[in-house]
Tab-separated table of C-alpha atoms in Angstrom:
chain	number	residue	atom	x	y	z
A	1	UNK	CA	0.000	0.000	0.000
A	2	UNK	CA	1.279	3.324	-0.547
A	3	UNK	CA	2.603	5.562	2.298
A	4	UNK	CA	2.981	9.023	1.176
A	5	UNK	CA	2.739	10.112	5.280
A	6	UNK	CA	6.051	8.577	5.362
A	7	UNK	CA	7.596	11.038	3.722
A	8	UNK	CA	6.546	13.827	6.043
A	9	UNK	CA	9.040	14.805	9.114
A	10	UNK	CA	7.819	13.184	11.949
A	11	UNK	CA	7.521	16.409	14.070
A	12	UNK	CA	4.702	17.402	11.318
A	13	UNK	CA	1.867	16.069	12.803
A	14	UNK	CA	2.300	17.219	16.465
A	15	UNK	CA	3.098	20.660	15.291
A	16	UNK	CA	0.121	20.879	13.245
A	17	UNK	CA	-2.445	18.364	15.389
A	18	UNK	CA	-4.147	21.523	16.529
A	19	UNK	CA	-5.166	23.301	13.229
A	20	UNK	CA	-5.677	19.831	11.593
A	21	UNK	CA	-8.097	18.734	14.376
A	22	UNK	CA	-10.077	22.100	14.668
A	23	UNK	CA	-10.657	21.618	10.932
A	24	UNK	CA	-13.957	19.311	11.343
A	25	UNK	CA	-16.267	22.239	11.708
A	26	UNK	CA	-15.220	23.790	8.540
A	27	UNK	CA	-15.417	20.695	6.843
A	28	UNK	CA	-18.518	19.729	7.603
A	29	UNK	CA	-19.858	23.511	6.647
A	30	UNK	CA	-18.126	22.994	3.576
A	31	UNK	CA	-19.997	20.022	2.680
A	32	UNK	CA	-22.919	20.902	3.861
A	33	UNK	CA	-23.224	24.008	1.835
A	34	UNK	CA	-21.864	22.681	-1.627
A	35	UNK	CA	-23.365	19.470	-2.091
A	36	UNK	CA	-27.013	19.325	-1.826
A	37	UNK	CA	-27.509	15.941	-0.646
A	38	UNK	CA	-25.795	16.633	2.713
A	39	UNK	CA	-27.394	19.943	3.371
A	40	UNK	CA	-29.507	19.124	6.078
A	41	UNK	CA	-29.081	19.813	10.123
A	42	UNK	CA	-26.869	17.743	11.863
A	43	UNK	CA	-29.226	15.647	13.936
A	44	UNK	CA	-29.645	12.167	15.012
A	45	UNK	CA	-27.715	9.271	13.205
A	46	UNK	CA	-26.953	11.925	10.552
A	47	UNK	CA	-24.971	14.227	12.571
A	48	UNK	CA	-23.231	11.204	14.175
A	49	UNK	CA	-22.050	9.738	11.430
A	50	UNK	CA	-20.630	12.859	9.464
A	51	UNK	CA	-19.168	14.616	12.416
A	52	UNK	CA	-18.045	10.810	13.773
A	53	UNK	CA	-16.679	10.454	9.828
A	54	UNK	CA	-14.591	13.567	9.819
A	55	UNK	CA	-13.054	13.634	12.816
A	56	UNK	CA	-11.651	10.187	12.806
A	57	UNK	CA	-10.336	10.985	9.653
A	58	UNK	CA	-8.475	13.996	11.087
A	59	UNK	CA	-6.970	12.167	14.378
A	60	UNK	CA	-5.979	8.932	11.988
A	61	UNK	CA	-4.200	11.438	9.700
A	62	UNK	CA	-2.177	13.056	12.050
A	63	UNK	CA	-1.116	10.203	13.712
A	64	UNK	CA	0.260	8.452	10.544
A	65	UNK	CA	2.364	11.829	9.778
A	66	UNK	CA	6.101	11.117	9.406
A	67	UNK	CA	4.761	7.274	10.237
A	68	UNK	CA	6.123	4.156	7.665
A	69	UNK	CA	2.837	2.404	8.957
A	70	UNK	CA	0.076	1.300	6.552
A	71	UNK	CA	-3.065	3.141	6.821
A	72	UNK	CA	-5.452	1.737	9.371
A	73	UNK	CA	-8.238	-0.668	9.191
A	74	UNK	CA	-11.000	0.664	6.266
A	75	UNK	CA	-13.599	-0.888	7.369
A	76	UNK	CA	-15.091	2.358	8.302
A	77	UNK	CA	-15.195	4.019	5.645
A	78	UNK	CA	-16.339	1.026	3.545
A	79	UNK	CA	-19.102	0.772	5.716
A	80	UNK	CA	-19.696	4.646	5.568
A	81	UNK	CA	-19.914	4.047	1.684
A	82	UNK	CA	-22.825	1.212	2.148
A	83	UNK	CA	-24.495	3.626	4.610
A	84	UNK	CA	-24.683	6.270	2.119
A	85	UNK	CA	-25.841	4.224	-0.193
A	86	UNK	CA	-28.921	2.756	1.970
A	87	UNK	CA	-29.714	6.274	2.563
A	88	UNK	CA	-30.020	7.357	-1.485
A	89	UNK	CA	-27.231	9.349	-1.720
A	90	UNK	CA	-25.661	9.243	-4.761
A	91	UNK	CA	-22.095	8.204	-5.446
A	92	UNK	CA	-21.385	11.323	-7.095
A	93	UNK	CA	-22.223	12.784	-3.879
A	94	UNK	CA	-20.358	10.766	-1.690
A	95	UNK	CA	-17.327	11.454	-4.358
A	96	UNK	CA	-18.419	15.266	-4.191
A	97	UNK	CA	-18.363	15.303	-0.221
A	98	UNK	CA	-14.610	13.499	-0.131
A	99	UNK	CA	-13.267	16.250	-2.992
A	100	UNK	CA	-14.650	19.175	-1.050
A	101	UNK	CA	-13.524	17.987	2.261
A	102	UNK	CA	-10.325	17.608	1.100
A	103	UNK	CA	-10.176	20.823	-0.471
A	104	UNK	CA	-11.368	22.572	2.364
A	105	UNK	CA	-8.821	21.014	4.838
A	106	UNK	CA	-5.667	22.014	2.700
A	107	UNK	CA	-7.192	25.101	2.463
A	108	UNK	CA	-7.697	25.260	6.037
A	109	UNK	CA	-3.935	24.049	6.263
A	110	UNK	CA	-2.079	26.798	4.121
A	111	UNK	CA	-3.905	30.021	5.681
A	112	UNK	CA	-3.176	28.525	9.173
A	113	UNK	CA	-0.242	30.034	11.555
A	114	UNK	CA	1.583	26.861	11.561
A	115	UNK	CA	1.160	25.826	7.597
A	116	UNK	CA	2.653	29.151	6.530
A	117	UNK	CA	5.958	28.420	8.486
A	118	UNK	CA	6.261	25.127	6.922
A	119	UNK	CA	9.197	24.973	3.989
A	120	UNK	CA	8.349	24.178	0.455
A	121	UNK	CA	9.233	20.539	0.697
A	122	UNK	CA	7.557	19.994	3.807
A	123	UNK	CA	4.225	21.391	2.061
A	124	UNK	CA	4.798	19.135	-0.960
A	125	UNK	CA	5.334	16.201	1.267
A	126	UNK	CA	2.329	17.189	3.199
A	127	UNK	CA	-0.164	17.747	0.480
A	128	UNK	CA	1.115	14.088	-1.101
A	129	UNK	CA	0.246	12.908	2.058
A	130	UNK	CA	-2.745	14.496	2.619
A	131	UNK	CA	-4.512	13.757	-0.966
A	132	UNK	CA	-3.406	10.455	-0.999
A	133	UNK	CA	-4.499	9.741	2.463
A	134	UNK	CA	-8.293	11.140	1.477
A	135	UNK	CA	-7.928	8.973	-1.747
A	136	UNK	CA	-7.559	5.481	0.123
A	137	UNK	CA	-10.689	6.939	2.518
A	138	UNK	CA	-12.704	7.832	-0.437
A	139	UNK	CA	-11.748	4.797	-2.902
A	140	UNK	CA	-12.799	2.445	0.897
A	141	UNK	CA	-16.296	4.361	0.628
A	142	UNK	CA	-16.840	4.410	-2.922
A	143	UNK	CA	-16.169	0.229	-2.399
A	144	UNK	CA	-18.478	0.118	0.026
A	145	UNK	CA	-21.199	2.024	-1.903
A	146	UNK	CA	-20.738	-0.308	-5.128
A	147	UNK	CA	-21.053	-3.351	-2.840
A	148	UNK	CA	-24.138	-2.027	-1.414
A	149	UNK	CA	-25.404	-1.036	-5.024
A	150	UNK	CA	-24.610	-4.592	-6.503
A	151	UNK	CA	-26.245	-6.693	-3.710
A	152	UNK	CA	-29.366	-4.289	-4.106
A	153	UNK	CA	-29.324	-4.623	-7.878
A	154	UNK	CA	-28.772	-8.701	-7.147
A	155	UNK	CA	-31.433	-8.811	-5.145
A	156	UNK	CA	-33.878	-7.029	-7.114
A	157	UNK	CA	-32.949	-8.316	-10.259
A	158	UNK	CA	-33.645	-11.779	-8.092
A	159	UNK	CA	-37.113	-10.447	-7.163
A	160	UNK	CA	-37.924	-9.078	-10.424
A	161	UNK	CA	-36.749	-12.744	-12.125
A	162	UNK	CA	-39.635	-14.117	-9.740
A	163	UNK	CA	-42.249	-11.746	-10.619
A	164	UNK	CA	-42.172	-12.284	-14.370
A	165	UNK	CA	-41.969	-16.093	-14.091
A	166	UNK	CA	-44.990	-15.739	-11.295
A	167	UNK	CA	-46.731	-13.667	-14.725
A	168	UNK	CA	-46.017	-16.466	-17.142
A	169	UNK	CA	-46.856	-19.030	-15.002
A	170	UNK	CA	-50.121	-20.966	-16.320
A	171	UNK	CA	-52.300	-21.582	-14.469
A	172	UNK	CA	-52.223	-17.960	-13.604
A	173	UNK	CA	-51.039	-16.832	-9.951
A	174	UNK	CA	-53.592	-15.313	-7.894
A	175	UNK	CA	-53.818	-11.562	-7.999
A	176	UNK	CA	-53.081	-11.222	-4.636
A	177	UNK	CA	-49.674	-13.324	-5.315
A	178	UNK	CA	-48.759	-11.021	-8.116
A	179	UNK	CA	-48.912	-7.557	-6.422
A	180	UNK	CA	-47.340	-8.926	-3.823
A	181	UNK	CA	-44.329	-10.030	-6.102
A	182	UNK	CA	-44.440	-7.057	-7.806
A	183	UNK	CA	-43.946	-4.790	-4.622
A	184	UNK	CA	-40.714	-6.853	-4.102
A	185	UNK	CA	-39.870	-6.040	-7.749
A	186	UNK	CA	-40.456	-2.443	-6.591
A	187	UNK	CA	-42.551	-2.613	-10.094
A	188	UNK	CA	-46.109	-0.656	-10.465
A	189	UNK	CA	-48.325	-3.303	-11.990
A	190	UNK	CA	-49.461	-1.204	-15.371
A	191	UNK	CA	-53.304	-1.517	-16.395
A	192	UNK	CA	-52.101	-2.864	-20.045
A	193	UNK	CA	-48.649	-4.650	-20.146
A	194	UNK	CA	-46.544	-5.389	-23.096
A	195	UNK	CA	-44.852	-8.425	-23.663
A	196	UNK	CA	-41.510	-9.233	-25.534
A	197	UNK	CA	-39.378	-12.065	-26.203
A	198	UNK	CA	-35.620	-11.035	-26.870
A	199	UNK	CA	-32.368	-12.403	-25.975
A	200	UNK	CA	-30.045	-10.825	-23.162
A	201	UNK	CA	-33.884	-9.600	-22.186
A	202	UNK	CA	-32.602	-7.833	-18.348
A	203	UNK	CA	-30.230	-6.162	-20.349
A	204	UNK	CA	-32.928	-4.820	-22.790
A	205	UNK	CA	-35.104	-4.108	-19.897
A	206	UNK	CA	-32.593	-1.498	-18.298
A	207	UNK	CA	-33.557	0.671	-21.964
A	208	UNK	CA	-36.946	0.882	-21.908
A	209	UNK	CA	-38.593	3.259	-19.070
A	210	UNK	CA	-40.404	0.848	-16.525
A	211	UNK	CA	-39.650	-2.103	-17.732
A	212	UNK	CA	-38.778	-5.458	-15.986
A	213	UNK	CA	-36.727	-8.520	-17.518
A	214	UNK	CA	-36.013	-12.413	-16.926
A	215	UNK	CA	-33.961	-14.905	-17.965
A	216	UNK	CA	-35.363	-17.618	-19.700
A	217	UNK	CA	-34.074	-20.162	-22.661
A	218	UNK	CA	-33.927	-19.930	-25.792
A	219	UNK	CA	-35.053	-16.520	-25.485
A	220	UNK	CA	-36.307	-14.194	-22.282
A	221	UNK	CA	-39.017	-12.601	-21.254
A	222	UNK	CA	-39.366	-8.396	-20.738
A	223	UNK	CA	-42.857	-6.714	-19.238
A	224	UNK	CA	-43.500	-3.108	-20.027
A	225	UNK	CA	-46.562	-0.905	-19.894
A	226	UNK	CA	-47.705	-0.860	-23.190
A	227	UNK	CA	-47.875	2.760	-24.742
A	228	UNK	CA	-47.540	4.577	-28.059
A	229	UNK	CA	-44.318	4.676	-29.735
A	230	UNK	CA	-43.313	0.935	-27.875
A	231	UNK	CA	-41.973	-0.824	-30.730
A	232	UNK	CA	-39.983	2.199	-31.821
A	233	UNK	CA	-38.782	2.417	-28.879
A	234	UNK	CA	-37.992	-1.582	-28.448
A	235	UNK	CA	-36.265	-1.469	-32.073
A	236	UNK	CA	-33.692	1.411	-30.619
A	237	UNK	CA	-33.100	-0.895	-27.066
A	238	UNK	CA	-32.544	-4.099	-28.699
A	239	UNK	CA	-30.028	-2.217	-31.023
A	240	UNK	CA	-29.882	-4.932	-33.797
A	241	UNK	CA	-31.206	-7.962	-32.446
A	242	UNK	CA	-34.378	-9.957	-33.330
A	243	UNK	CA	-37.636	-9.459	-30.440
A	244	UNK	CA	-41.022	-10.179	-30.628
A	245	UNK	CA	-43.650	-7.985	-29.583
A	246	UNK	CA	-46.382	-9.901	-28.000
A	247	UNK	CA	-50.263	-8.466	-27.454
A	248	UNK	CA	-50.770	-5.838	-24.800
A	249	UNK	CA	-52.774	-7.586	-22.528
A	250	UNK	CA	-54.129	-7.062	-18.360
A	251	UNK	CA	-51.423	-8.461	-15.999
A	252	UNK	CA	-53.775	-11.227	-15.482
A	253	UNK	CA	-53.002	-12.550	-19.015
A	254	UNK	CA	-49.655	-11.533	-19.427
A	255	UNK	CA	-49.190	-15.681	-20.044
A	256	UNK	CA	-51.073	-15.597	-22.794
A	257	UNK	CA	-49.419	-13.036	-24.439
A	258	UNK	CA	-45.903	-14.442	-23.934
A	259	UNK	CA	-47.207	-18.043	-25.421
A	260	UNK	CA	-48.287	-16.221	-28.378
A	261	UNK	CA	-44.833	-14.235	-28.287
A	262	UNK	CA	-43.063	-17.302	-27.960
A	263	UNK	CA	-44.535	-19.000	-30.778
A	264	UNK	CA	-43.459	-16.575	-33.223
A	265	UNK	CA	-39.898	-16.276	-32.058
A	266	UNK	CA	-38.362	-19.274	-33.790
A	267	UNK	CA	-40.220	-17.934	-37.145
A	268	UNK	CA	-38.333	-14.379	-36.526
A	269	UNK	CA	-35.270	-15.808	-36.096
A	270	UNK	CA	-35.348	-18.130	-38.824
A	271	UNK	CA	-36.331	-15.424	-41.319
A	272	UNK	CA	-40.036	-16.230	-41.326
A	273	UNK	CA	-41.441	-13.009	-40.745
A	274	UNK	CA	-39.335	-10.307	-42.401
A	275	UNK	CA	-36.544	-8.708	-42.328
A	276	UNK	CA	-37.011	-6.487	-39.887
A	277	UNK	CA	-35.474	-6.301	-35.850
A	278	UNK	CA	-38.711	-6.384	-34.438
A	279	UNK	CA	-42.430	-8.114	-35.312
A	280	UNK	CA	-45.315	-7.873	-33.698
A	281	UNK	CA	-46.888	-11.822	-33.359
A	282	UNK	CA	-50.223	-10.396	-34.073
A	283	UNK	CA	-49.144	-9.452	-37.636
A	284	UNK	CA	-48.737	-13.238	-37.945
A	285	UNK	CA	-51.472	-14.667	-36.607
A	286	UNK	CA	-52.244	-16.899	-39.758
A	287	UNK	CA	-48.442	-17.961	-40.008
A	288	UNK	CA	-48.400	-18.818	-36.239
A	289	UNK	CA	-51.523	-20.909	-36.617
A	290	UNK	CA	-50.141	-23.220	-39.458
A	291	UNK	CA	-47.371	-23.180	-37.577
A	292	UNK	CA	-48.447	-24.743	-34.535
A	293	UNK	CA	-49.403	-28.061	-35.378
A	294	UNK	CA	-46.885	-28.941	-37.922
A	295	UNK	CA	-48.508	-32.739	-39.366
A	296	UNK	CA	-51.802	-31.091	-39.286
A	297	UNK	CA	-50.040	-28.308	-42.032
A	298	UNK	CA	-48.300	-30.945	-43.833
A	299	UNK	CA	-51.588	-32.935	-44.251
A	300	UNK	CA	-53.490	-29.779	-45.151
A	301	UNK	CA	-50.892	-29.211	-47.864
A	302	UNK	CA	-50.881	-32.361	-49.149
A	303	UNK	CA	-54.291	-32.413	-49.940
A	304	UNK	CA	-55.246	-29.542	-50.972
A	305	UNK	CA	-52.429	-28.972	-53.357
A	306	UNK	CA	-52.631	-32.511	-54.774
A	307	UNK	CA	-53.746	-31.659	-58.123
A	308	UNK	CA	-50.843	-29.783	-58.626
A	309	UNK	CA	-48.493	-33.074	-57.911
A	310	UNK	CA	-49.516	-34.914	-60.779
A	311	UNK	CA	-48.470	-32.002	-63.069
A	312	UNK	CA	-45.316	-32.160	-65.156
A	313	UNK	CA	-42.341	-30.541	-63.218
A	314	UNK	CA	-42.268	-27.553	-65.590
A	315	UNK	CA	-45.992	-27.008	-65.477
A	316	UNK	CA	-46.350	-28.058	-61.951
A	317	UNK	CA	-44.295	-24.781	-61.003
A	318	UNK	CA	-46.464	-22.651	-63.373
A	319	UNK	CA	-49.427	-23.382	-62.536
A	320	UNK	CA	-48.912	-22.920	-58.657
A	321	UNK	CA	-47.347	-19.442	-59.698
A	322	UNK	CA	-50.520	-18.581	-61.397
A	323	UNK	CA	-53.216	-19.606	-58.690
A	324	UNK	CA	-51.043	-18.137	-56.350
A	325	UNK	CA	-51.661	-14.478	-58.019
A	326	UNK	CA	-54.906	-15.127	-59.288
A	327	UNK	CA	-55.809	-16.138	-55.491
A	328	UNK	CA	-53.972	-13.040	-54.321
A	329	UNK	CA	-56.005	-10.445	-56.983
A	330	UNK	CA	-59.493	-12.069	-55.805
A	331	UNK	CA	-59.858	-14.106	-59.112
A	332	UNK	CA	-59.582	-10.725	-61.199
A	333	UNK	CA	-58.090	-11.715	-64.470
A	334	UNK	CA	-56.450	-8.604	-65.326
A	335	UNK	CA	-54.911	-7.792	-62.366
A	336	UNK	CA	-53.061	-11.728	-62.300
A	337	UNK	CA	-52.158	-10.976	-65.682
A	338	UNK	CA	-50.407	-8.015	-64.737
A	339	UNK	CA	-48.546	-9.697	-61.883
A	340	UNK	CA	-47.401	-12.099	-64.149
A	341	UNK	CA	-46.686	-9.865	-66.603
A	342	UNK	CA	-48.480	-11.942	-69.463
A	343	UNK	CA	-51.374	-11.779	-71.755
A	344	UNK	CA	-55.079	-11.506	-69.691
A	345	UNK	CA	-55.523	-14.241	-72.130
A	346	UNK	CA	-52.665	-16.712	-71.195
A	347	UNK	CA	-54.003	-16.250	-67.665
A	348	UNK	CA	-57.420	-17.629	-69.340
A	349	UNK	CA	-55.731	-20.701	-70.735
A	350	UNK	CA	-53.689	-21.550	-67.383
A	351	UNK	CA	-56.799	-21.216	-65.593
A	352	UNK	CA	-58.838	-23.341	-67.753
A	353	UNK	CA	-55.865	-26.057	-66.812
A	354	UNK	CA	-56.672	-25.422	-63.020
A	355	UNK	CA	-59.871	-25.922	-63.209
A	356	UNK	CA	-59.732	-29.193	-65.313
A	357	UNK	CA	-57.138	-30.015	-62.431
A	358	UNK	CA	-59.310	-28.975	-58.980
A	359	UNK	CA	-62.933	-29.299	-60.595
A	360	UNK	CA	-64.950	-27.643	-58.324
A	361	UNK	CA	-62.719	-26.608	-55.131
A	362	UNK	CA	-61.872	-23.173	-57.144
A	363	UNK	CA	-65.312	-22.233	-56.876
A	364	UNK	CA	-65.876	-23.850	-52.896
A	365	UNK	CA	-65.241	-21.331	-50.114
A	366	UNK	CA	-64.098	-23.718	-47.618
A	367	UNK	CA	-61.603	-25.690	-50.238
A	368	UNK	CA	-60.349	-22.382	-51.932
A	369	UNK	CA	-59.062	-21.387	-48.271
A	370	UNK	CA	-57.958	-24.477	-47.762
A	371	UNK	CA	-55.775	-23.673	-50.920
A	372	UNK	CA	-54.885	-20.495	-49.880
A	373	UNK	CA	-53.396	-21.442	-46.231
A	374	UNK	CA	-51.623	-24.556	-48.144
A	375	UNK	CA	-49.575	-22.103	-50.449
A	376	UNK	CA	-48.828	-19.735	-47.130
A	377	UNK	CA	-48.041	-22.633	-45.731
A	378	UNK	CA	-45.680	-24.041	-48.572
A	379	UNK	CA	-43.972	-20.300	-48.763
A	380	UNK	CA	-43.272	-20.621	-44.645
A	381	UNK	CA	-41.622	-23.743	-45.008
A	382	UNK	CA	-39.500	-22.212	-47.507
């Protein structure tokens, strides 16, 4: 550890024990009056602990003047820094309150009797001493403040983990349960909540105002109050990667949401529902549904689209290109043709083909939507 007191004569500290020590009132007015968290009136633990703080500092500093000795047990001021925490100061603050007390004390030094008669390398010595000596204090507290700010954020990113799997749970928790959890997760249960399925999804969390995050595999799980503007706001936090954007939904069904949310994320990520960062599953409700029971799909294709098996390979692929658009411009002739970019005519003959090929299904409501969820389903799978 370094010792910069050591490098102070020894008959230093006794010399200058009185100015040093009378120092703690000006300190503490010092503090008090340019950083606004500590400007309050020095009473109960408050005034203790700052007035305790100070002076200990003082009486440890000049007894280590002119001293080889490490500096003292830290524990106090670590413990200082966890105190300030727990009572919301900030650590620029605490920072803030070490700089001016520090300041104020050298200043304090220098316009005394007994600084002013001190030679030029005694003052050097003295100020290496002294802002190195404040710097061990203040990187002990800082410590302790981190320490008490990374068990807090533990523990509520613990508690916040809990509430969102308590949310997603199914059957549902009882309401009771879930504002309970949620005043643990020091989270205001919104009326509507947003759901979204994202990787890294406590990191994402920490972007969006009021927003809580869990950890869950493949993907994980963030809750938001759902507002205008969300999923421009979710495409600027996720900064690149894929999320899905379930229905907003009452806290009570905040399950269903993230099942639906769920479902679409292996789509998104395998390119299945565009090529943008962020979807919303709702905008793929028809995709989700032939997703979901995969034989079902395969049997629905294989049906439906069996007239267009026993096609030649060449005219197999034309003729599904042509229902497709004539299925897409509502059976208007003209507008398939165009799509095509062929003769209204051709798009006469090819359909005359279909029809000798389907019969009557064309022309059926049921079967032609049985048709047109087949081809979806044929462009999903790729």
């Amino acid at each position: 550890m370094d010792r910069p007191w050591a490098h102070v004569p020894g008959w230093v500290g006794p010399a200058l024990a009185p100015e040093l020590l009378g120092a703690a009132d000006a300190i503490i007015a010092a503090v008090r009056a340019q950083v606004p968290e500590y400007a309050r009136p020095l009473e109960g633990r408050f005034g203790e602990r700052i007035t305790r703080g100070v002076t200990v500092a003082l009486q440890q500093f000049v007894g280590l003047l002119g001293s080889a000795a490490d500096l003292p047990d830290t524990r106090t001021y670590h413990d200082l820094g966890q105190v300030e925490h727990r009572e919301g100061r900030t650590l620029a603050a605490l920072q803030a309150a070490y700089q001016v007390g520090t300041r104020t004390l050298w200043q304090h030094i220098a316009t005394g009797e007994a600084g002013r008669r001190l030679e030029p390398d005694v003052i050097f010595a003295l100020a290496e001493a002294l802002f190195g000596y404040l710097e061990q204090l203040s990187a002990a507290s800082v410590s302790g403040w981190a320490h008490a700010e990374a068990t807090l954020a533990g523990s509520l990113r613990a508690r916040r983990q809990e509430l969102v799997e308590l949310l997603v749970r199914s059957p549902q928790a009882s309401a009771t349960d879930v504002e309970r959890a949620a005043a643990a997760a020091n989270w205001a249960l919104p009326t509507l909540v947003a759901t979204i399925v994202v990787e890294d999804a406590v990191e994402i969390a920490s972007r969006l105002p009021d927003a809580v995050g869990a950890r869950f595999e493949p993907a994980g799980v963030v809750l938001v109050p759902a507002r205008d503007g969300l999923a421009g706001a979710l495409r600027h936090a996720v900064r690149g990667r894929r999320a899905v954007l379930g229905p907003s939904v009452a806290p009570a069904d905040v399950a269903r949401s993230v099942a639906r949310a769920r479902a679409a994320w292996p789509l998104h990520i395998a390119g299945q529902l565009g090529e943008g960062a962020v979807v919303r599953a709702d905008d793929h409700l028809v995709t989700l549904l032939l997703a979901t029971d995969t034989g079902l799909t395969a049997d629905l294709c294989a049906r439906a689209l069996a007239p267009l098996q026993g096609l030649p390979a060449g005219a197999g692929i034309r003729a599904e290109e042509t229902l497709r658009a004539w299925l897409d411009a509502h059976g208007d002739v003209s507008a398939t043709a165009a799509a095509l970019h062929v003769h209204p005519q051709t798009v006469r003959y090819r359909l005359a083909g279909l029809r000798d090929a389907f019969g009557d299904a064309l022309d059926d409501p049921t079967r032609r939507l049985e048709i047109i969820l087949a081809l979806r389903a044929q462009s999903i799978g790729g």
